[in-house]
């Protein structure tokens, strides 16, 4: 929609570091980032929905509006989302506060879709966003993130710290610019225990040596 492009462009002009793009995501990218999501994944948490390009596709995948929580920091986008998706819960907040603002009781979320510009964020903020999102996610849930970069926008040290793994889903070459989608999931618990044991053993060996 031309109106969406204009809204996005104005938002980018006022805060390029926060918005990260001058135009809404293409249908090709929206289809890709939601390709593994169905109604059974609800509740679904969407971060940085903007004008709702991914949100519309989530509805097409069968996710009900009442099963959508949209976290948006841009006030203009928030108002637009409330009009377009009246049945969804639209929350006006910085996604870095996910861990401190209890949006759900327990961890019921089956999928997270993120349109946030992680490449523009500090490591500390990425940890707050991703770690906060995973605090709401049930076992087996996945966090979907797109990027214009060549690699996963969540650095390996952050993945290691949070006990996560990342896998490339695919690339949307028809998007302008081309984008990639990554799936983040928890690492198997036994692997985490093994890594922890190795680190503890190594530390103990160093202590004995000293």
Coordinates of N, CA and C in Angstrom, one line a residue:
X1 N 0.8 -1.2 0.0 CA 0.0 0.0 0.0 C 0.9 1.2 0.0
X2 N 0.5 2.2 -0.8 CA 1.3 3.5 -0.9 C 1.3 4.2 0.5
X3 N 0.1 4.1 1.2 CA 0.0 4.7 2.5 C 1.0 4.1 3.5
X4 N 1.2 2.8 3.4 CA 2.1 2.1 4.3 C 3.5 2.5 4.0
X5 N 3.9 2.6 2.7 CA 5.2 3.1 2.4 C 5.5 4.4 2.9
X6 N 4.5 5.3 2.8 CA 4.7 6.7 3.3 C 4.9 6.7 4.8
X7 N 4.1 5.9 5.5 CA 4.2 5.8 7.0 C 5.5 5.3 7.4
X8 N 6.0 4.3 6.7 CA 7.3 3.7 7.0 C 8.4 4.6 6.7
X9 N 8.3 5.3 5.6 CA 9.4 6.3 5.2 C 9.5 7.4 6.3
X10 N 8.4 7.9 6.7 CA 8.4 9.0 7.7 C 9.0 8.5 9.0
X11 N 8.6 7.3 9.4 CA 9.1 6.7 10.7 C 10.6 6.5 10.6
X12 N 11.1 6.0 9.4 CA 12.5 5.8 9.2 C 13.3 7.1 9.2
X13 N 12.7 8.2 8.6 CA 13.3 9.5 8.6 C 13.5 10.0 10.0
X14 N 12.5 9.8 10.9 CA 12.5 10.3 12.2 C 13.4 9.5 13.2
X15 N 13.5 8.2 12.9 CA 14.4 7.3 13.8 C 14.9 6.1 13.0
X16 N 15.9 6.4 12.1 CA 16.4 5.3 11.2 C 17.0 4.1 12.0
X17 N 17.6 4.4 13.2 CA 18.2 3.3 13.9 C 17.1 2.4 14.5
X18 N 16.0 2.9 14.8 CA 14.9 2.1 15.5 C 14.1 1.4 14.4
X19 N 13.8 2.0 13.3 CA 12.9 1.4 12.3 C 13.7 0.5 11.4
X20 N 14.8 0.9 10.9 CA 15.7 0.0 10.2 C 15.4 -0.3 8.8
X21 N 14.3 0.2 8.3 CA 13.9 0.0 6.9 C 13.1 1.2 6.4
X22 N 13.1 1.5 5.1 CA 12.3 2.6 4.6 C 11.0 2.2 4.0
X23 N 10.7 0.9 4.0 CA 9.5 0.4 3.4 C 9.0 -0.8 4.1
X24 N 7.7 -1.1 4.1 CA 7.2 -2.4 4.7 C 7.8 -3.6 4.0
X25 N 7.8 -4.7 4.8 CA 8.4 -6.0 4.2 C 7.5 -6.4 3.1
X26 N 8.0 -7.1 2.1 CA 7.3 -7.6 0.9 C 6.5 -8.8 1.3
X27 N 5.5 -9.1 0.4 CA 4.7 -10.3 0.6 C 5.6 -11.6 0.6
X28 N 6.7 -11.6 -0.2 CA 7.5 -12.7 -0.2 C 8.2 -13.0 1.2
X29 N 8.6 -11.9 1.8 CA 9.3 -12.0 3.1 C 8.2 -12.4 4.2
X30 N 7.0 -11.8 4.1 CA 6.0 -12.1 5.0 C 5.6 -13.6 4.9
X31 N 5.5 -14.1 3.7 CA 5.2 -15.5 3.5 C 6.3 -16.4 4.1
X32 N 7.6 -16.0 3.9 CA 8.7 -16.9 4.4 C 8.8 -16.9 5.9
X33 N 8.7 -15.7 6.5 CA 8.9 -15.7 8.0 C 7.7 -16.3 8.8
X34 N 6.6 -16.5 8.1 CA 5.4 -17.1 8.8 C 5.2 -18.6 8.2
X35 N 6.1 -19.0 7.4 CA 5.8 -20.3 6.6 C 5.7 -21.5 7.5
X36 N 6.3 -21.5 8.7 CA 6.2 -22.7 9.6 C 5.2 -22.5 10.7
X37 N 4.4 -21.4 10.7 CA 3.4 -21.1 11.7 C 2.0 -21.5 11.3
X38 N 1.3 -22.1 12.2 CA -0.1 -22.4 12.0 C -0.9 -22.0 13.2
X39 N -2.2 -22.2 13.1 CA -3.1 -21.8 14.2 C -2.7 -22.5 15.6
X40 N -2.1 -23.7 15.5 CA -1.7 -24.4 16.7 C -0.6 -23.8 17.4
X41 N 0.1 -22.8 16.8 CA 1.2 -22.1 17.5 C 0.7 -21.0 18.4
X42 N -0.5 -20.7 18.3 CA -1.0 -19.6 19.1 C -0.9 -19.9 20.6
X43 N -0.8 -18.9 21.5 CA -0.6 -17.5 21.2 C 0.7 -17.2 20.5
X44 N 0.7 -16.2 19.6 CA 1.9 -15.8 18.8 C 2.2 -14.4 19.3
X45 N 3.5 -14.1 19.5 CA 4.0 -12.8 19.9 C 4.7 -12.2 18.7
X46 N 4.3 -11.0 18.3 CA 5.0 -10.3 17.2 C 5.7 -9.1 17.7
X47 N 7.0 -8.9 17.4 CA 7.8 -7.8 17.8 C 8.1 -6.9 16.6
X48 N 7.7 -5.6 16.8 CA 8.0 -4.6 15.8 C 7.2 -4.9 14.5
X49 N 5.8 -5.0 14.6 CA 5.0 -5.3 13.5 C 4.9 -4.2 12.5
X50 N 5.2 -3.0 12.9 CA 5.1 -1.9 11.9 C 3.7 -1.6 11.4
X51 N 3.5 -1.8 10.1 CA 2.2 -1.6 9.5 C 1.4 -2.9 9.4
X52 N 2.0 -4.0 9.8 CA 1.3 -5.2 9.9 C 1.4 -6.2 8.8
X53 N 2.5 -6.1 8.0 CA 2.7 -7.0 6.8 C 2.8 -8.4 7.3
X54 N 3.6 -8.7 8.4 CA 3.6 -10.1 8.9 C 2.3 -10.5 9.6
X55 N 1.7 -9.5 10.2 CA 0.5 -9.8 10.9 C -0.6 -10.3 10.0
X56 N -0.8 -9.6 8.9 CA -1.8 -10.1 7.9 C -1.5 -11.5 7.5
X57 N -0.2 -11.9 7.3 CA 0.1 -13.2 6.8 C -0.1 -14.2 7.9
X58 N 0.1 -13.8 9.2 CA -0.2 -14.7 10.3 C -1.7 -15.1 10.3
X59 N -2.5 -14.1 10.0 CA -4.0 -14.4 10.0 C -4.3 -15.3 8.9
X60 N -3.6 -15.2 7.7 CA -3.8 -16.1 6.6 C -3.4 -17.5 6.9
X61 N -2.4 -17.6 7.9 CA -2.0 -18.9 8.3 C -2.9 -19.6 9.3
X62 N -4.0 -18.9 9.7 CA -5.0 -19.4 10.6 C -4.9 -18.9 12.0
X63 N -3.9 -18.1 12.3 CA -3.8 -17.6 13.7 C -4.9 -16.6 13.9
X64 N -5.6 -16.7 15.0 CA -6.7 -15.8 15.3 C -6.2 -14.5 15.9
X65 N -7.0 -13.4 15.6 CA -6.5 -12.1 16.1 C -6.4 -12.2 17.7
X66 N -7.3 -12.8 18.3 CA -7.2 -12.9 19.8 C -6.0 -13.7 20.3
X67 N -5.4 -14.4 19.4 CA -4.2 -15.1 19.8 C -2.9 -14.4 19.4
X68 N -3.0 -13.1 19.0 CA -1.9 -12.3 18.6 C -1.6 -11.2 19.7
X69 N -0.4 -11.1 20.1 CA 0.1 -9.9 20.9 C 1.1 -9.2 20.1
X70 N 0.9 -7.9 19.8 CA 1.7 -7.1 18.9 C 2.4 -6.1 19.8
X71 N 3.8 -6.2 19.8 CA 4.6 -5.3 20.6 C 5.2 -4.3 19.7
X72 N 4.8 -3.0 19.8 CA 5.2 -2.0 18.9 C 5.7 -0.7 19.7
X73 N 6.8 -0.2 19.3 CA 7.3 1.0 20.0 C 6.9 2.3 19.4
X74 N 6.7 2.3 18.0 CA 6.3 3.5 17.3 C 4.9 3.8 17.6
X75 N 4.6 5.0 18.1 CA 3.2 5.4 18.4 C 2.3 5.5 17.2
X76 N 2.8 5.9 16.1 CA 2.0 6.0 14.9 C 1.6 4.6 14.4
X77 N 2.6 3.7 14.4 CA 2.3 2.3 14.0 C 1.4 1.7 14.9
X78 N 1.5 2.0 16.2 CA 0.6 1.4 17.2 C -0.8 1.7 17.0
X79 N -1.1 3.0 16.7 CA -2.5 3.4 16.4 C -3.0 2.7 15.1
X80 N -2.2 2.6 14.1 CA -2.6 1.9 12.9 C -2.9 0.5 13.1
X81 N -2.1 -0.2 13.9 CA -2.3 -1.6 14.3 C -3.6 -1.8 15.0
X82 N -3.9 -0.9 15.9 CA -5.2 -1.0 16.7 C -6.4 -1.0 15.8
X83 N -6.3 -0.2 14.7 CA -7.4 0.0 13.8 C -7.5 -1.3 12.9
X84 N -6.3 -1.7 12.4 CA -6.3 -2.8 11.5 C -6.6 -4.2 12.1
X85 N -6.2 -4.3 13.3 CA -6.4 -5.6 14.0 C -7.0 -5.4 15.4
X86 N -8.3 -5.1 15.4 CA -9.0 -4.7 16.6 C -9.1 -5.9 17.6
X87 N -9.0 -7.1 17.1 CA -9.1 -8.3 18.0 C -7.8 -8.7 18.6
X88 N -6.7 -8.1 18.2 CA -5.4 -8.4 18.7 C -5.1 -7.5 19.9
X89 N -4.2 -8.0 20.7 CA -3.7 -7.2 21.8 C -2.4 -6.4 21.3
X90 N -2.5 -5.1 21.3 CA -1.4 -4.2 20.8 C -0.8 -3.5 22.0
X91 N 0.5 -3.8 22.2 CA 1.2 -3.2 23.4 C 2.2 -2.2 22.9
X92 N 2.1 -1.0 23.5 CA 3.0 0.1 23.2 C 4.2 0.0 24.2
X93 N 5.3 -0.5 23.7 CA 6.5 -0.7 24.6 C 7.7 -1.0 23.8
X94 N 8.9 -0.8 24.4 CA 10.1 -1.2 23.9 C 10.3 -2.7 24.1
X95 N 10.6 -3.5 23.1 CA 10.7 -4.9 23.2 C 11.8 -5.3 24.2
X96 N 12.7 -4.4 24.5 CA 13.8 -4.7 25.4 C 13.3 -4.9 26.8
X97 N 12.0 -4.5 27.0 CA 11.4 -4.6 28.4 C 10.6 -5.8 28.5
X98 N 10.7 -6.7 27.6 CA 9.9 -7.9 27.6 C 10.0 -8.7 29.0
X99 N 11.2 -8.8 29.4 CA 11.5 -9.6 30.7 C 10.9 -8.9 31.9
X100 N 10.7 -7.6 31.9 CA 10.2 -6.9 33.1 C 8.7 -6.6 33.0
X101 N 8.1 -6.7 31.9 CA 6.7 -6.5 31.7 C 6.0 -7.9 31.5
X102 N 5.3 -8.4 32.4 CA 4.7 -9.7 32.3 C 3.5 -9.7 31.4
X103 N 3.7 -10.0 30.1 CA 2.6 -10.0 29.2 C 1.7 -11.2 29.2
X104 N 2.3 -12.3 29.7 CA 1.5 -13.6 29.8 C 1.7 -14.2 31.2
X105 N 0.8 -15.0 31.5 CA 0.9 -15.9 32.7 C 1.6 -17.2 32.3
X106 N 2.8 -17.4 32.8 CA 3.5 -18.6 32.4 C 4.2 -18.4 31.1
X107 N 4.3 -19.5 30.3 CA 5.0 -19.4 29.1 C 4.2 -20.2 28.0
X108 N 3.1 -19.5 27.5 CA 2.2 -20.2 26.6 C 2.5 -20.0 25.1
X109 N 3.4 -19.0 24.8 CA 3.6 -18.6 23.4 C 4.3 -19.7 22.6
X110 N 3.7 -20.0 21.4 CA 4.2 -21.0 20.5 C 5.1 -20.6 19.4
X111 N 5.1 -19.3 19.2 CA 6.0 -18.7 18.1 C 6.1 -17.2 18.3
X112 N 7.3 -16.7 18.0 CA 7.6 -15.3 18.0 C 8.1 -14.9 16.6
X113 N 7.5 -13.8 16.1 CA 7.9 -13.3 14.8 C 8.4 -11.9 15.0
X114 N 9.7 -11.7 14.6 CA 10.3 -10.4 14.9 C 10.7 -9.6 13.6
X115 N 10.2 -8.4 13.6 CA 10.6 -7.5 12.5 C 11.6 -6.4 13.0
X116 N 12.2 -6.6 14.2 CA 13.0 -5.6 14.8 C 14.4 -5.6 14.1
X117 N 15.0 -4.4 14.0 CA 16.3 -4.3 13.4 C 17.4 -4.6 14.3
X118 N 17.6 -5.9 14.6 CA 18.6 -6.3 15.6 C 20.0 -5.9 15.2
X119 N 20.3 -5.7 13.9 CA 21.7 -5.3 13.6 C 22.0 -3.9 14.0
X120 N 21.0 -3.1 14.3 CA 21.2 -1.8 14.8 C 21.2 -1.7 16.3
X121 N 21.1 -2.8 17.0 CA 21.0 -2.8 18.5 C 22.3 -3.3 19.1
X122 N 22.5 -2.9 20.3 CA 23.7 -3.3 21.1 C 23.5 -4.8 21.5
X123 N 24.6 -5.4 21.9 CA 24.5 -6.8 22.3 C 23.6 -6.9 23.6
X124 N 23.7 -6.0 24.4 CA 22.9 -6.0 25.7 C 21.4 -5.9 25.3
X125 N 21.1 -5.1 24.4 CA 19.7 -5.0 24.0 C 19.2 -6.2 23.3
X126 N 20.0 -6.8 22.5 CA 19.6 -8.1 21.8 C 19.3 -9.2 22.8
X127 N 20.2 -9.2 23.9 CA 20.0 -10.2 24.9 C 18.6 -10.0 25.6
X128 N 18.3 -8.7 25.9 CA 17.0 -8.3 26.5 C 15.8 -8.7 25.7
X129 N 15.9 -8.5 24.4 CA 14.8 -8.8 23.5 C 14.6 -10.3 23.3
X130 N 15.7 -10.9 22.9 CA 15.5 -12.4 22.7 C 15.3 -13.2 24.0
X131 N 16.1 -12.9 25.0 CA 15.9 -13.6 26.3 C 14.5 -13.3 26.8
X132 N 14.0 -12.1 26.7 CA 12.7 -11.7 27.2 C 11.6 -12.5 26.5
X133 N 11.8 -12.6 25.2 CA 10.8 -13.3 24.4 C 10.8 -14.8 24.7
X134 N 11.9 -15.4 24.9 CA 12.0 -16.8 25.2 C 11.4 -17.1 26.6
X135 N 11.4 -16.1 27.5 CA 10.8 -16.4 28.8 C 9.3 -16.6 28.7
X136 N 8.7 -16.3 27.6 CA 7.2 -16.5 27.4 C 7.0 -17.7 26.6
X137 N 8.0 -18.3 26.0 CA 7.8 -19.4 25.0 C 7.8 -20.8 25.6
X138 N 6.8 -21.6 25.2 CA 6.7 -22.9 25.7 C 7.7 -23.8 25.0
X139 N 8.0 -25.0 25.6 CA 8.9 -26.0 24.9 C 8.6 -26.2 23.5
X140 N 9.6 -26.2 22.6 CA 9.4 -26.5 21.2 C 9.1 -25.3 20.4
X141 N 8.8 -24.1 21.1 CA 8.5 -22.9 20.3 C 9.7 -22.3 19.6
X142 N 9.4 -21.5 18.6 CA 10.5 -21.0 17.8 C 10.4 -19.4 17.6
X143 N 11.5 -18.8 17.5 CA 11.6 -17.3 17.4 C 12.1 -17.1 15.9
X144 N 11.3 -16.4 15.1 CA 11.7 -16.1 13.7 C 12.1 -14.7 13.6
X145 N 13.3 -14.5 13.0 CA 13.9 -13.2 12.8 C 14.4 -13.0 11.4
X146 N 14.1 -11.9 10.8 CA 14.6 -11.7 9.5 C 15.8 -10.6 9.6
X147 N 16.6 -10.7 8.5 CA 17.7 -9.7 8.5 C 18.1 -9.4 7.1
X148 N 18.7 -8.3 6.9 CA 19.3 -7.9 5.6 C 20.8 -8.3 5.5
X149 N 21.3 -8.7 6.6 CA 22.7 -9.1 6.7 C 23.0 -10.5 6.1
X150 N 24.3 -10.8 6.1 CA 24.7 -12.1 5.5 C 24.7 -13.2 6.5
X151 N 24.6 -12.9 7.8 CA 24.6 -13.8 8.9 C 23.5 -13.6 9.8
X152 N 23.3 -14.6 10.7 CA 22.3 -14.5 11.8 C 22.5 -13.2 12.6
X153 N 21.5 -12.4 12.8 CA 21.7 -11.1 13.5 C 21.9 -11.3 15.0
X154 N 21.7 -12.5 15.5 CA 22.0 -12.7 16.9 C 23.4 -13.4 17.0
X155 N 24.3 -12.7 17.5 CA 25.7 -13.2 17.6 C 25.8 -14.5 18.3
X156 N 26.8 -15.3 17.9 CA 27.0 -16.6 18.5 C 27.2 -16.5 20.1
X157 N 28.0 -15.6 20.6 CA 28.1 -15.5 22.1 C 26.7 -15.3 22.8
X158 N 25.8 -14.5 22.1 CA 24.5 -14.3 22.7 C 23.7 -15.6 22.6
X159 N 23.8 -16.4 21.5 CA 23.1 -17.6 21.4 C 23.6 -18.6 22.5
X160 N 24.9 -18.6 22.7 CA 25.5 -19.5 23.7 C 25.1 -19.1 25.1
X161 N 25.0 -17.8 25.4 CA 24.6 -17.3 26.7 C 23.2 -17.7 27.0
X162 N 22.3 -17.6 26.0 CA 20.9 -17.9 26.2 C 20.5 -19.4 26.0
X163 N 21.5 -20.2 25.6 CA 21.2 -21.6 25.3 C 20.4 -21.8 24.1
X164 N 20.7 -21.1 23.1 CA 19.9 -21.2 21.8 C 20.7 -21.6 20.6
X165 N 20.0 -22.1 19.6 CA 20.7 -22.4 18.3 C 19.9 -21.7 17.2
X166 N 20.6 -21.3 16.1 CA 19.9 -20.6 15.0 C 20.1 -21.4 13.7
X167 N 19.1 -21.4 12.9 CA 19.2 -22.1 11.6 C 18.5 -21.2 10.6
X168 N 19.2 -21.1 9.4 CA 18.6 -20.4 8.3 C 17.4 -21.1 7.8
X169 N 16.2 -20.4 7.7 CA 15.0 -21.0 7.1 C 15.1 -20.9 5.6
X170 N 15.4 -19.7 5.1 CA 15.5 -19.5 3.6 C 15.8 -18.0 3.4
X171 N 16.0 -17.7 2.2 CA 16.2 -16.3 1.8 C 15.1 -15.8 0.9
X172 N 14.6 -14.6 1.1 CA 13.6 -13.9 0.3 C 14.3 -13.0 -0.7
X173 N 14.7 -13.6 -1.8 CA 15.4 -12.8 -2.8 C 14.6 -11.7 -3.5
X174 N 13.3 -11.9 -3.5 CA 12.4 -10.9 -4.1 C 12.1 -9.7 -3.2
X175 N 12.5 -9.8 -2.0 CA 12.4 -8.6 -1.1 C 13.4 -7.6 -1.5
X176 N 13.1 -6.3 -1.3 CA 14.0 -5.2 -1.6 C 14.3 -4.5 -0.3
X177 N 15.6 -4.7 0.2 CA 16.7 -5.5 -0.3 C 16.4 -7.0 0.0
X178 N 17.1 -7.9 -0.6 CA 16.9 -9.3 -0.2 C 17.1 -9.6 1.3
X179 N 16.4 -10.5 1.8 CA 16.4 -10.7 3.3 C 16.5 -12.2 3.5
X180 N 17.0 -12.5 4.7 CA 17.1 -13.9 5.2 C 16.3 -14.1 6.4
X181 N 15.7 -15.3 6.7 CA 14.9 -15.6 7.9 C 15.6 -16.7 8.6
X182 N 15.8 -16.4 9.9 CA 16.4 -17.4 10.8 C 15.4 -17.9 11.9
X183 N 15.6 -19.2 12.2 CA 14.7 -19.8 13.3 C 15.6 -20.0 14.5
X184 N 15.2 -19.4 15.6 CA 16.0 -19.6 16.9 C 15.1 -20.5 17.8
X185 N 15.8 -21.6 18.3 CA 15.1 -22.5 19.2 C 16.1 -22.8 20.4
X186 N 15.5 -23.4 21.4 CA 16.4 -23.8 22.6 C 17.2 -25.0 22.2
X187 N 18.4 -25.0 22.7 CA 19.2 -26.2 22.5 C 18.7 -27.3 23.4
X188 N 19.0 -28.6 23.0 CA 18.6 -29.7 23.9 C 19.2 -29.6 25.3
X189 N 18.4 -29.9 26.3 CA 18.9 -29.7 27.7 C 20.1 -30.5 28.0
X190 N 20.1 -31.7 27.5 CA 21.3 -32.6 27.8 C 22.6 -32.0 27.2
X191 N 22.4 -31.3 26.1 CA 23.6 -30.7 25.5 C 24.1 -29.5 26.4
X192 N 23.1 -28.8 26.9 CA 23.5 -27.7 27.8 C 24.2 -28.2 29.1
X193 N 23.6 -29.3 29.6 CA 24.2 -29.9 30.8 C 25.6 -30.4 30.5
X194 N 25.8 -31.0 29.3 CA 27.2 -31.5 29.0 C 28.2 -30.3 28.9
X195 N 27.7 -29.2 28.2 CA 28.6 -28.1 28.1 C 28.9 -27.5 29.4
X196 N 27.9 -27.4 30.3 CA 28.2 -26.9 31.6 C 29.1 -27.8 32.4
X197 N 29.0 -29.1 32.2 CA 29.9 -30.0 32.9 C 31.3 -29.9 32.5
X198 N 31.5 -29.7 31.1 CA 32.8 -29.6 30.6 C 33.5 -28.3 31.1
X199 N 32.7 -27.2 31.1 CA 33.2 -25.9 31.6 C 33.6 -26.0 33.1
X200 N 32.8 -26.7 33.9 CA 33.0 -26.9 35.3 C 34.3 -27.7 35.5
X201 N 34.4 -28.8 34.7 CA 35.6 -29.7 34.8 C 36.8 -29.0 34.5
X202 N 36.8 -28.2 33.4 CA 37.9 -27.4 33.0 C 38.4 -26.4 34.0
X203 N 37.4 -25.7 34.6 CA 37.7 -24.7 35.7 C 38.3 -25.4 36.9
X204 N 37.8 -26.6 37.2 CA 38.3 -27.3 38.3 C 39.8 -27.8 38.1
X205 N 40.0 -28.2 36.8 CA 41.4 -28.6 36.5 C 42.4 -27.5 36.6
X206 N 41.9 -26.3 36.1 CA 42.8 -25.1 36.2 C 43.1 -24.8 37.7
X207 N 42.1 -24.9 38.5 CA 42.3 -24.6 40.0 C 43.3 -25.6 40.6
X208 N 43.2 -26.9 40.2 CA 44.1 -27.8 40.8 C 45.5 -27.6 40.3
X209 N 45.6 -27.1 39.1 CA 46.9 -26.9 38.5 C 47.6 -25.7 39.2
X210 N 46.8 -24.7 39.5 CA 47.3 -23.5 40.3 C 47.7 -23.9 41.7

